[in-house]
């Protein structure tokens, strides 16, 4: 089972990296860019986990214990067989 | 229009951050984790772009010119109205 976890900053949390990227895009002439937020994507390959429900529990546990900081970050994920 | 851009390292490119995360997960008891790859997600809000085709051209241009390094990274994106 493969999991793709997307970790983004919560709304309202300052994102200096996103601001820098927005500035760089504007400098390159992309005037249509109104806002940029930068987050992380973590692709996890799970071995011996065939059950979707079990994978969900595992991934949520990983996010809460290590991958995401619940104070400032939200996470979402998708699961893919194989 | 909103674009969510996912930037991942190409297959075969070393990912020390992913390796560190894998090690940390294993130390926490997540023995099912076989591999971890870490990438970036960039959420871009486009102003005054209603046309999907125009948004695609813009986003691909941004990725090629700034957001992704085509030598070591792949990118994909999804578009969302509003």
Short mmCIF file of N, CA and C in Angstrom, two decimals:
data_model
loop_
_atom_site.label_atom_id
_atom_site.label_comp_id
_atom_site.label_asym_id
_atom_site.label_seq_id
_atom_site.Cartn_x
_atom_site.Cartn_y
_atom_site.Cartn_z
N UNK A 1 0.84 -1.20 0.00
CA UNK A 1 0.00 0.00 0.00
C UNK A 1 0.89 1.26 0.00
N UNK A 2 0.50 2.22 -0.82
CA UNK A 2 1.24 3.49 -0.84
C UNK A 2 0.35 4.60 -0.33
N UNK A 3 0.92 5.49 0.45
CA UNK A 3 0.15 6.64 0.95
C UNK A 3 0.84 7.92 0.51
N UNK A 4 0.06 8.86 0.02
CA UNK A 4 0.58 10.19 -0.28
C UNK A 4 -0.03 11.15 0.73
N UNK A 5 0.83 11.69 1.58
CA UNK A 5 0.38 12.57 2.66
C UNK A 5 0.71 14.01 2.29
N UNK A 6 -0.27 14.88 2.37
CA UNK A 6 -0.07 16.31 2.07
C UNK A 6 -0.17 17.10 3.36
N UNK A 7 0.88 17.82 3.69
CA UNK A 7 0.91 18.59 4.93
C UNK A 7 0.98 20.07 4.57
N UNK A 8 -0.03 20.81 5.00
CA UNK A 8 -0.08 22.25 4.68
C UNK A 8 -0.20 23.06 5.96
N UNK A 9 0.23 24.30 5.89
CA UNK A 9 0.07 25.19 7.04
C UNK A 9 -1.41 25.54 7.19
N UNK A 10 -1.86 25.62 8.42
CA UNK A 10 -3.24 26.03 8.68
C UNK A 10 -3.46 27.46 8.18
N UNK A 11 -4.68 27.73 7.81
CA UNK A 11 -5.06 29.08 7.40
C UNK A 11 -4.73 30.05 8.55
N UNK A 12 -4.11 31.15 8.23
CA UNK A 12 -3.80 32.14 9.25
C UNK A 12 -2.36 32.05 9.76
N UNK A 13 -1.72 30.89 9.52
CA UNK A 13 -0.32 30.76 9.93
C UNK A 13 0.56 31.40 8.86
N UNK A 14 1.45 32.26 9.29
CA UNK A 14 2.33 32.95 8.34
C UNK A 14 3.20 31.97 7.57
N UNK A 15 3.39 32.22 6.29
CA UNK A 15 4.17 31.32 5.44
C UNK A 15 5.23 32.13 4.68
N UNK A 16 6.38 32.37 5.32
CA UNK A 16 7.42 33.19 4.68
C UNK A 16 7.93 32.57 3.38
N UNK A 17 7.99 31.23 3.34
CA UNK A 17 8.47 30.56 2.12
C UNK A 17 7.49 30.81 0.97
N UNK A 18 6.21 30.71 1.27
CA UNK A 18 5.20 30.99 0.25
C UNK A 18 5.28 32.43 -0.23
N UNK A 19 5.52 33.33 0.72
CA UNK A 19 5.63 34.75 0.37
C UNK A 19 6.82 34.99 -0.55
N UNK A 20 7.93 34.31 -0.25
CA UNK A 20 9.13 34.45 -1.08
C UNK A 20 8.88 33.91 -2.49
N UNK A 21 8.19 32.78 -2.58
CA UNK A 21 7.89 32.20 -3.88
C UNK A 21 6.96 33.13 -4.66
N UNK A 22 5.97 33.69 -3.97
CA UNK A 22 5.06 34.62 -4.63
C UNK A 22 5.85 35.81 -5.20
N UNK A 23 6.77 36.35 -4.38
CA UNK A 23 7.59 37.48 -4.84
C UNK A 23 8.41 37.12 -6.07
N UNK A 24 8.98 35.92 -6.05
CA UNK A 24 9.81 35.49 -7.18
C UNK A 24 8.97 35.32 -8.43
N UNK A 25 7.76 34.74 -8.27
CA UNK A 25 6.87 34.56 -9.43
C UNK A 25 6.45 35.91 -10.00
N UNK A 26 6.14 36.84 -9.11
CA UNK A 26 5.75 38.18 -9.57
C UNK A 26 6.90 38.83 -10.33
N UNK A 27 8.11 38.68 -9.80
CA UNK A 27 9.28 39.24 -10.48
C UNK A 27 9.49 38.64 -11.86
N UNK A 28 9.07 37.39 -12.02
CA UNK A 28 9.21 36.72 -13.32
C UNK A 28 8.09 37.10 -14.28
N UNK A 29 7.15 37.91 -13.79
CA UNK A 29 6.08 38.38 -14.68
C UNK A 29 4.76 37.67 -14.52
N UNK A 30 4.67 36.78 -13.54
CA UNK A 30 3.39 36.08 -13.30
C UNK A 30 2.51 36.95 -12.40
N UNK A 31 1.91 37.97 -13.00
CA UNK A 31 1.14 38.94 -12.23
C UNK A 31 -0.19 38.38 -11.73
N UNK A 32 -0.60 37.23 -12.30
CA UNK A 32 -1.89 36.65 -11.93
C UNK A 32 -1.84 35.97 -10.56
N UNK A 33 -0.61 35.79 -10.02
CA UNK A 33 -0.48 35.06 -8.76
C UNK A 33 -0.92 35.94 -7.60
N UNK A 34 -1.97 35.50 -6.92
CA UNK A 34 -2.51 36.28 -5.81
C UNK A 34 -1.93 35.81 -4.48
N UNK A 35 -1.76 34.50 -4.34
CA UNK A 35 -1.24 33.97 -3.08
C UNK A 35 -0.54 32.64 -3.34
N UNK A 36 0.49 32.37 -2.54
CA UNK A 36 1.20 31.10 -2.63
C UNK A 36 1.39 30.54 -1.23
N UNK A 37 1.10 29.28 -1.05
CA UNK A 37 1.37 28.60 0.22
C UNK A 37 2.18 27.35 -0.09
N UNK A 38 3.23 27.14 0.69
CA UNK A 38 4.10 25.99 0.44
C UNK A 38 3.92 24.96 1.55
N UNK A 39 3.80 23.72 1.18
CA UNK A 39 3.68 22.64 2.15
C UNK A 39 4.58 21.48 1.78
N UNK A 40 4.35 20.35 2.44
CA UNK A 40 5.17 19.17 2.19
C UNK A 40 4.30 18.02 1.68
N UNK A 41 4.93 17.18 0.88
CA UNK A 41 4.26 15.94 0.50
C UNK A 41 5.18 14.79 0.92
N UNK A 42 4.60 13.82 1.59
CA UNK A 42 5.39 12.67 2.05
C UNK A 42 4.77 11.41 1.43
N UNK A 43 5.55 10.73 0.60
CA UNK A 43 5.09 9.48 0.00
C UNK A 43 5.64 8.32 0.81
N UNK A 44 4.73 7.55 1.38
CA UNK A 44 5.15 6.45 2.25
C UNK A 44 4.73 5.12 1.61
N UNK A 45 5.69 4.21 1.52
CA UNK A 45 5.39 2.88 1.01
C UNK A 45 5.29 1.93 2.20
N UNK A 46 4.13 1.30 2.32
CA UNK A 46 3.90 0.40 3.45
C UNK A 46 4.01 -1.04 2.99
N UNK A 47 4.75 -1.83 3.75
CA UNK A 47 4.97 -3.23 3.39
C UNK A 47 4.07 -4.12 4.24
N UNK A 48 3.42 -5.07 3.59
CA UNK A 48 2.60 -6.04 4.33
C UNK A 48 1.31 -5.46 4.87
N UNK A 49 0.89 -4.31 4.35
CA UNK A 49 -0.38 -3.72 4.77
C UNK A 49 -1.32 -3.77 3.57
N UNK A 50 -2.24 -4.73 3.58
CA UNK A 50 -3.15 -4.89 2.44
C UNK A 50 -4.49 -4.22 2.72
N UNK A 51 -4.75 -4.06 4.00
CA UNK A 51 -6.06 -3.58 4.43
C UNK A 51 -6.09 -2.05 4.47
N UNK A 52 -7.06 -1.48 3.78
CA UNK A 52 -7.19 -0.02 3.71
C UNK A 52 -7.41 0.62 5.08
N UNK A 53 -8.25 -0.01 5.88
CA UNK A 53 -8.57 0.52 7.21
C UNK A 53 -7.30 0.55 8.08
N UNK A 54 -6.52 -0.52 7.98
CA UNK A 54 -5.27 -0.59 8.76
C UNK A 54 -4.29 0.49 8.30
N UNK A 55 -4.22 0.69 6.99
CA UNK A 55 -3.34 1.71 6.44
C UNK A 55 -3.76 3.10 6.92
N UNK A 56 -5.06 3.35 6.95
CA UNK A 56 -5.57 4.64 7.43
C UNK A 56 -5.13 4.91 8.86
N UNK A 57 -5.29 3.90 9.71
CA UNK A 57 -4.91 4.07 11.12
C UNK A 57 -3.42 4.37 11.23
N UNK A 58 -2.62 3.60 10.48
CA UNK A 58 -1.17 3.79 10.51
C UNK A 58 -0.78 5.20 10.06
N UNK A 59 -1.33 5.63 8.93
CA UNK A 59 -0.93 6.92 8.37
C UNK A 59 -1.35 8.06 9.30
N UNK A 60 -2.55 7.98 9.84
CA UNK A 60 -2.98 9.05 10.76
C UNK A 60 -2.10 9.09 12.01
N UNK A 61 -1.72 7.91 12.47
CA UNK A 61 -0.85 7.82 13.63
C UNK A 61 0.52 8.45 13.33
N UNK A 62 1.06 8.14 12.15
CA UNK A 62 2.35 8.72 11.74
C UNK A 62 2.29 10.25 11.69
N UNK A 63 1.19 10.74 11.12
CA UNK A 63 1.04 12.19 11.00
C UNK A 63 1.00 12.85 12.37
N UNK A 64 0.21 12.25 13.26
CA UNK A 64 0.05 12.85 14.59
C UNK A 64 1.32 12.76 15.41
N UNK A 65 2.07 11.66 15.25
CA UNK A 65 3.25 11.45 16.09
C UNK A 65 4.51 12.09 15.55
N UNK A 66 4.59 12.25 14.21
CA UNK A 66 5.86 12.73 13.67
C UNK A 66 5.73 13.74 12.53
N UNK A 67 4.90 13.40 11.54
CA UNK A 67 5.01 14.14 10.28
C UNK A 67 4.43 15.55 10.33
N UNK A 68 3.29 15.70 11.01
CA UNK A 68 2.64 17.02 11.02
C UNK A 68 2.66 17.61 12.43
N UNK A 69 2.75 18.90 12.49
CA UNK A 69 2.63 19.61 13.77
C UNK A 69 1.19 20.12 13.88
N UNK A 70 0.39 19.46 14.73
CA UNK A 70 -1.04 19.77 14.76
C UNK A 70 -1.36 21.20 15.19
N UNK A 71 -0.40 21.87 15.78
CA UNK A 71 -0.65 23.25 16.20
C UNK A 71 -0.73 24.18 14.99
N UNK A 72 0.12 23.95 14.01
CA UNK A 72 0.17 24.88 12.87
C UNK A 72 -0.10 24.22 11.51
N UNK A 73 -0.22 22.88 11.50
CA UNK A 73 -0.36 22.21 10.21
C UNK A 73 -1.60 21.31 10.13
N UNK A 74 -2.15 21.21 8.93
CA UNK A 74 -3.21 20.24 8.62
C UNK A 74 -2.61 19.15 7.73
N UNK A 75 -3.19 17.97 7.80
CA UNK A 75 -2.75 16.94 6.85
C UNK A 75 -3.94 16.25 6.20
N UNK A 76 -3.69 15.77 5.00
CA UNK A 76 -4.67 14.93 4.31
C UNK A 76 -3.87 13.87 3.58
N UNK A 77 -4.53 12.79 3.17
CA UNK A 77 -3.77 11.74 2.50
C UNK A 77 -4.67 10.95 1.56
N UNK A 78 -4.02 10.32 0.60
CA UNK A 78 -4.71 9.38 -0.28
C UNK A 78 -3.96 8.06 -0.24
N UNK A 79 -4.70 6.97 -0.39
CA UNK A 79 -4.08 5.64 -0.38
C UNK A 79 -4.19 5.02 -1.76
N UNK A 80 -3.19 4.26 -2.10
CA UNK A 80 -3.16 3.62 -3.41
C UNK A 80 -2.66 2.19 -3.23
N UNK A 81 -3.38 1.25 -3.79
CA UNK A 81 -2.98 -0.16 -3.66
C UNK A 81 -1.66 -0.41 -4.37
N UNK A 82 -0.95 -1.44 -3.88
CA UNK A 82 0.26 -1.91 -4.58
C UNK A 82 1.51 -1.23 -4.13
N UNK B 1 -8.96 30.85 -9.94
CA UNK B 1 -8.52 29.46 -10.13
C UNK B 1 -7.41 29.14 -9.13
N UNK B 2 -7.50 27.94 -8.54
CA UNK B 2 -6.46 27.50 -7.62
C UNK B 2 -5.73 26.30 -8.21
N UNK B 3 -4.42 26.29 -8.05
CA UNK B 3 -3.63 25.16 -8.53
C UNK B 3 -2.88 24.55 -7.36
N UNK B 4 -2.92 23.24 -7.28
CA UNK B 4 -2.09 22.53 -6.30
C UNK B 4 -1.00 21.79 -7.07
N UNK B 5 0.23 22.22 -6.85
CA UNK B 5 1.37 21.65 -7.58
C UNK B 5 2.14 20.73 -6.65
N UNK B 6 2.39 19.52 -7.12
CA UNK B 6 3.15 18.54 -6.31
C UNK B 6 4.49 18.33 -6.98
N UNK B 7 5.56 18.58 -6.23
CA UNK B 7 6.91 18.45 -6.78
C UNK B 7 7.63 17.33 -6.04
N UNK B 8 8.02 16.31 -6.77
CA UNK B 8 8.68 15.17 -6.14
C UNK B 8 10.03 14.92 -6.80
N UNK B 9 10.92 14.30 -6.06
CA UNK B 9 12.21 13.93 -6.62
C UNK B 9 12.01 12.81 -7.63
N UNK B 10 12.76 12.86 -8.70
CA UNK B 10 12.70 11.79 -9.69
C UNK B 10 13.16 10.48 -9.06
N UNK B 11 12.64 9.38 -9.60
CA UNK B 11 13.08 8.06 -9.17
C UNK B 11 14.60 7.95 -9.38
N UNK B 12 15.29 7.45 -8.39
CA UNK B 12 16.72 7.28 -8.52
C UNK B 12 17.53 8.40 -7.90
N UNK B 13 16.88 9.54 -7.66
CA UNK B 13 17.58 10.66 -7.01
C UNK B 13 17.57 10.42 -5.50
N UNK B 14 18.72 10.50 -4.87
CA UNK B 14 18.83 10.27 -3.43
C UNK B 14 17.98 11.28 -2.66
N UNK B 15 17.32 10.80 -1.61
CA UNK B 15 16.45 11.66 -0.81
C UNK B 15 16.81 11.51 0.67
N UNK B 16 17.82 12.27 1.12
CA UNK B 16 18.26 12.15 2.51
C UNK B 16 17.17 12.50 3.52
N UNK B 17 16.32 13.48 3.15
CA UNK B 17 15.24 13.86 4.07
C UNK B 17 14.25 12.69 4.24
N UNK B 18 13.92 12.06 3.11
CA UNK B 18 13.04 10.90 3.17
C UNK B 18 13.65 9.77 3.99
N UNK B 19 14.95 9.59 3.84
CA UNK B 19 15.65 8.54 4.58
C UNK B 19 15.59 8.84 6.09
N UNK B 20 15.77 10.10 6.45
CA UNK B 20 15.72 10.50 7.86
C UNK B 20 14.32 10.27 8.43
N UNK B 21 13.29 10.61 7.63
CA UNK B 21 11.91 10.41 8.09
C UNK B 21 11.64 8.92 8.26
N UNK B 22 12.10 8.11 7.31
CA UNK B 22 11.91 6.67 7.42
C UNK B 22 12.56 6.15 8.71
N UNK B 23 13.78 6.60 8.98
CA UNK B 23 14.48 6.18 10.20
C UNK B 23 13.70 6.56 11.45
N UNK B 24 13.17 7.77 11.46
CA UNK B 24 12.41 8.25 12.63
C UNK B 24 11.14 7.43 12.80
N UNK B 25 10.45 7.14 11.68
CA UNK B 25 9.22 6.33 11.77
C UNK B 25 9.52 4.93 12.28
N UNK B 26 10.61 4.36 11.78
CA UNK B 26 11.00 3.02 12.23
C UNK B 26 11.30 3.04 13.73
N UNK B 27 12.01 4.07 14.17
CA UNK B 27 12.31 4.20 15.60
C UNK B 27 11.05 4.32 16.45
N UNK B 28 10.00 4.89 15.86
CA UNK B 28 8.74 5.03 16.60
C UNK B 28 7.91 3.74 16.56
N UNK B 29 8.42 2.73 15.88
CA UNK B 29 7.73 1.45 15.87
C UNK B 29 6.92 1.17 14.62
N UNK B 30 7.00 2.07 13.63
CA UNK B 30 6.27 1.84 12.37
C UNK B 30 7.12 0.95 11.45
N UNK B 31 7.13 -0.36 11.77
CA UNK B 31 8.00 -1.28 11.04
C UNK B 31 7.51 -1.56 9.62
N UNK B 32 6.25 -1.19 9.35
CA UNK B 32 5.68 -1.48 8.02
C UNK B 32 6.21 -0.52 6.96
N UNK B 33 6.90 0.53 7.38
CA UNK B 33 7.35 1.54 6.43
C UNK B 33 8.56 1.02 5.64
N UNK B 34 8.36 0.89 4.34
CA UNK B 34 9.43 0.35 3.49
C UNK B 34 10.25 1.48 2.88
N UNK B 35 9.58 2.55 2.49
CA UNK B 35 10.30 3.65 1.86
C UNK B 35 9.54 4.96 2.08
N UNK B 36 10.30 6.04 2.18
CA UNK B 36 9.68 7.37 2.33
C UNK B 36 10.38 8.33 1.37
N UNK B 37 9.58 9.10 0.65
CA UNK B 37 10.13 10.15 -0.21
C UNK B 37 9.43 11.45 0.17
N UNK B 38 10.20 12.51 0.30
CA UNK B 38 9.62 13.79 0.70
C UNK B 38 9.67 14.77 -0.47
N UNK B 39 8.59 15.46 -0.71
CA UNK B 39 8.53 16.45 -1.77
C UNK B 39 7.87 17.72 -1.28
N UNK B 40 7.54 18.58 -2.22
CA UNK B 40 6.92 19.86 -1.88
C UNK B 40 5.53 19.96 -2.49
N UNK B 41 4.67 20.69 -1.83
CA UNK B 41 3.39 21.03 -2.43
C UNK B 41 3.28 22.56 -2.44
N UNK B 42 2.93 23.09 -3.59
CA UNK B 42 2.81 24.54 -3.73
C UNK B 42 1.37 24.86 -4.15
N UNK B 43 0.64 25.55 -3.28
CA UNK B 43 -0.73 25.96 -3.60
C UNK B 43 -0.70 27.39 -4.12
N UNK B 44 -1.12 27.55 -5.37
CA UNK B 44 -1.07 28.87 -6.00
C UNK B 44 -2.49 29.35 -6.29
N UNK B 45 -2.79 30.55 -5.87
CA UNK B 45 -4.09 31.14 -6.17
C UNK B 45 -3.90 32.12 -7.31
N UNK B 46 -4.63 31.89 -8.40
CA UNK B 46 -4.50 32.75 -9.57
C UNK B 46 -5.70 33.69 -9.65
N UNK B 47 -5.40 34.93 -9.89
CA UNK B 47 -6.44 35.95 -9.96
C UNK B 47 -6.76 36.28 -11.41
N UNK B 48 -8.02 36.35 -11.73
CA UNK B 48 -8.41 36.75 -13.08
C UNK B 48 -8.13 35.71 -14.14
N UNK B 49 -7.92 34.46 -13.73
CA UNK B 49 -7.72 33.38 -14.69
C UNK B 49 -8.91 32.44 -14.58
N UNK B 50 -9.84 32.54 -15.54
CA UNK B 50 -11.05 31.72 -15.46
C UNK B 50 -10.93 30.50 -16.36
N UNK B 51 -10.03 30.61 -17.32
CA UNK B 51 -9.90 29.58 -18.34
C UNK B 51 -8.92 28.50 -17.89
N UNK B 52 -9.41 27.27 -17.93
CA UNK B 52 -8.59 26.13 -17.50
C UNK B 52 -7.32 25.97 -18.35
N UNK B 53 -7.46 26.16 -19.66
CA UNK B 53 -6.32 25.99 -20.55
C UNK B 53 -5.25 27.04 -20.26
N UNK B 54 -5.71 28.27 -19.99
CA UNK B 54 -4.77 29.35 -19.67
C UNK B 54 -4.05 29.04 -18.36
N UNK B 55 -4.80 28.53 -17.38
CA UNK B 55 -4.21 28.19 -16.09
C UNK B 55 -3.15 27.10 -16.25
N UNK B 56 -3.44 26.11 -17.09
CA UNK B 56 -2.48 25.04 -17.33
C UNK B 56 -1.17 25.57 -17.88
N UNK B 57 -1.28 26.45 -18.87
CA UNK B 57 -0.08 27.03 -19.47
C UNK B 57 0.72 27.79 -18.42
N UNK B 58 0.02 28.60 -17.62
CA UNK B 58 0.68 29.39 -16.58
C UNK B 58 1.40 28.50 -15.57
N UNK B 59 0.69 27.49 -15.07
CA UNK B 59 1.26 26.64 -14.02
C UNK B 59 2.48 25.88 -14.55
N UNK B 60 2.36 25.36 -15.76
CA UNK B 60 3.51 24.62 -16.30
C UNK B 60 4.71 25.54 -16.51
N UNK B 61 4.42 26.76 -16.91
CA UNK B 61 5.49 27.75 -17.09
C UNK B 61 6.16 28.07 -15.76
N UNK B 62 5.35 28.26 -14.72
CA UNK B 62 5.90 28.53 -13.38
C UNK B 62 6.80 27.40 -12.91
N UNK B 63 6.34 26.16 -13.12
CA UNK B 63 7.11 25.01 -12.68
C UNK B 63 8.45 24.95 -13.40
N UNK B 64 8.40 25.17 -14.71
CA UNK B 64 9.63 25.06 -15.50
C UNK B 64 10.60 26.19 -15.19
N UNK B 65 10.05 27.39 -14.92
CA UNK B 65 10.92 28.55 -14.73
C UNK B 65 11.41 28.72 -13.30
N UNK B 66 10.64 28.23 -12.32
CA UNK B 66 11.02 28.52 -10.93
C UNK B 66 10.81 27.35 -9.97
N UNK B 67 9.63 26.76 -10.00
CA UNK B 67 9.25 25.90 -8.87
C UNK B 67 9.96 24.55 -8.85
N UNK B 68 10.13 23.95 -10.02
CA UNK B 68 10.73 22.61 -10.06
C UNK B 68 12.08 22.65 -10.77
N UNK B 69 12.97 21.81 -10.33
CA UNK B 69 14.25 21.64 -11.02
C UNK B 69 14.14 20.42 -11.93
N UNK B 70 14.02 20.65 -13.24
CA UNK B 70 13.71 19.53 -14.15
C UNK B 70 14.78 18.44 -14.19
N UNK B 71 15.97 18.76 -13.70
CA UNK B 71 17.04 17.75 -13.71
C UNK B 71 16.75 16.65 -12.68
N UNK B 72 16.25 17.05 -11.52
CA UNK B 72 16.07 16.06 -10.45
C UNK B 72 14.63 15.93 -9.97
N UNK B 73 13.74 16.80 -10.46
CA UNK B 73 12.37 16.77 -9.93
C UNK B 73 11.32 16.60 -11.03
N UNK B 74 10.23 15.95 -10.65
CA UNK B 74 9.03 15.87 -11.49
C UNK B 74 7.95 16.73 -10.85
N UNK B 75 7.02 17.23 -11.67
CA UNK B 75 5.89 17.93 -11.08
C UNK B 75 4.57 17.46 -11.69
N UNK B 76 3.53 17.58 -10.89
CA UNK B 76 2.18 17.34 -11.38
C UNK B 76 1.29 18.36 -10.69
N UNK B 77 0.10 18.57 -11.24
CA UNK B 77 -0.76 19.57 -10.62
C UNK B 77 -2.23 19.27 -10.87
N UNK B 78 -3.05 19.81 -9.99
CA UNK B 78 -4.49 19.76 -10.19
C UNK B 78 -5.02 21.18 -10.13
N UNK B 79 -6.08 21.44 -10.89
CA UNK B 79 -6.69 22.78 -10.90
C UNK B 79 -8.07 22.70 -10.27
N UNK B 80 -8.43 23.76 -9.59
CA UNK B 80 -9.73 23.81 -8.93
C UNK B 80 -10.32 25.20 -9.16
N UNK B 81 -11.56 25.23 -9.59
CA UNK B 81 -12.22 26.52 -9.85
C UNK B 81 -12.36 27.32 -8.54
N UNK B 82 -12.43 28.63 -8.70
CA UNK B 82 -12.77 29.47 -7.54
C UNK B 82 -11.59 30.03 -6.80
#
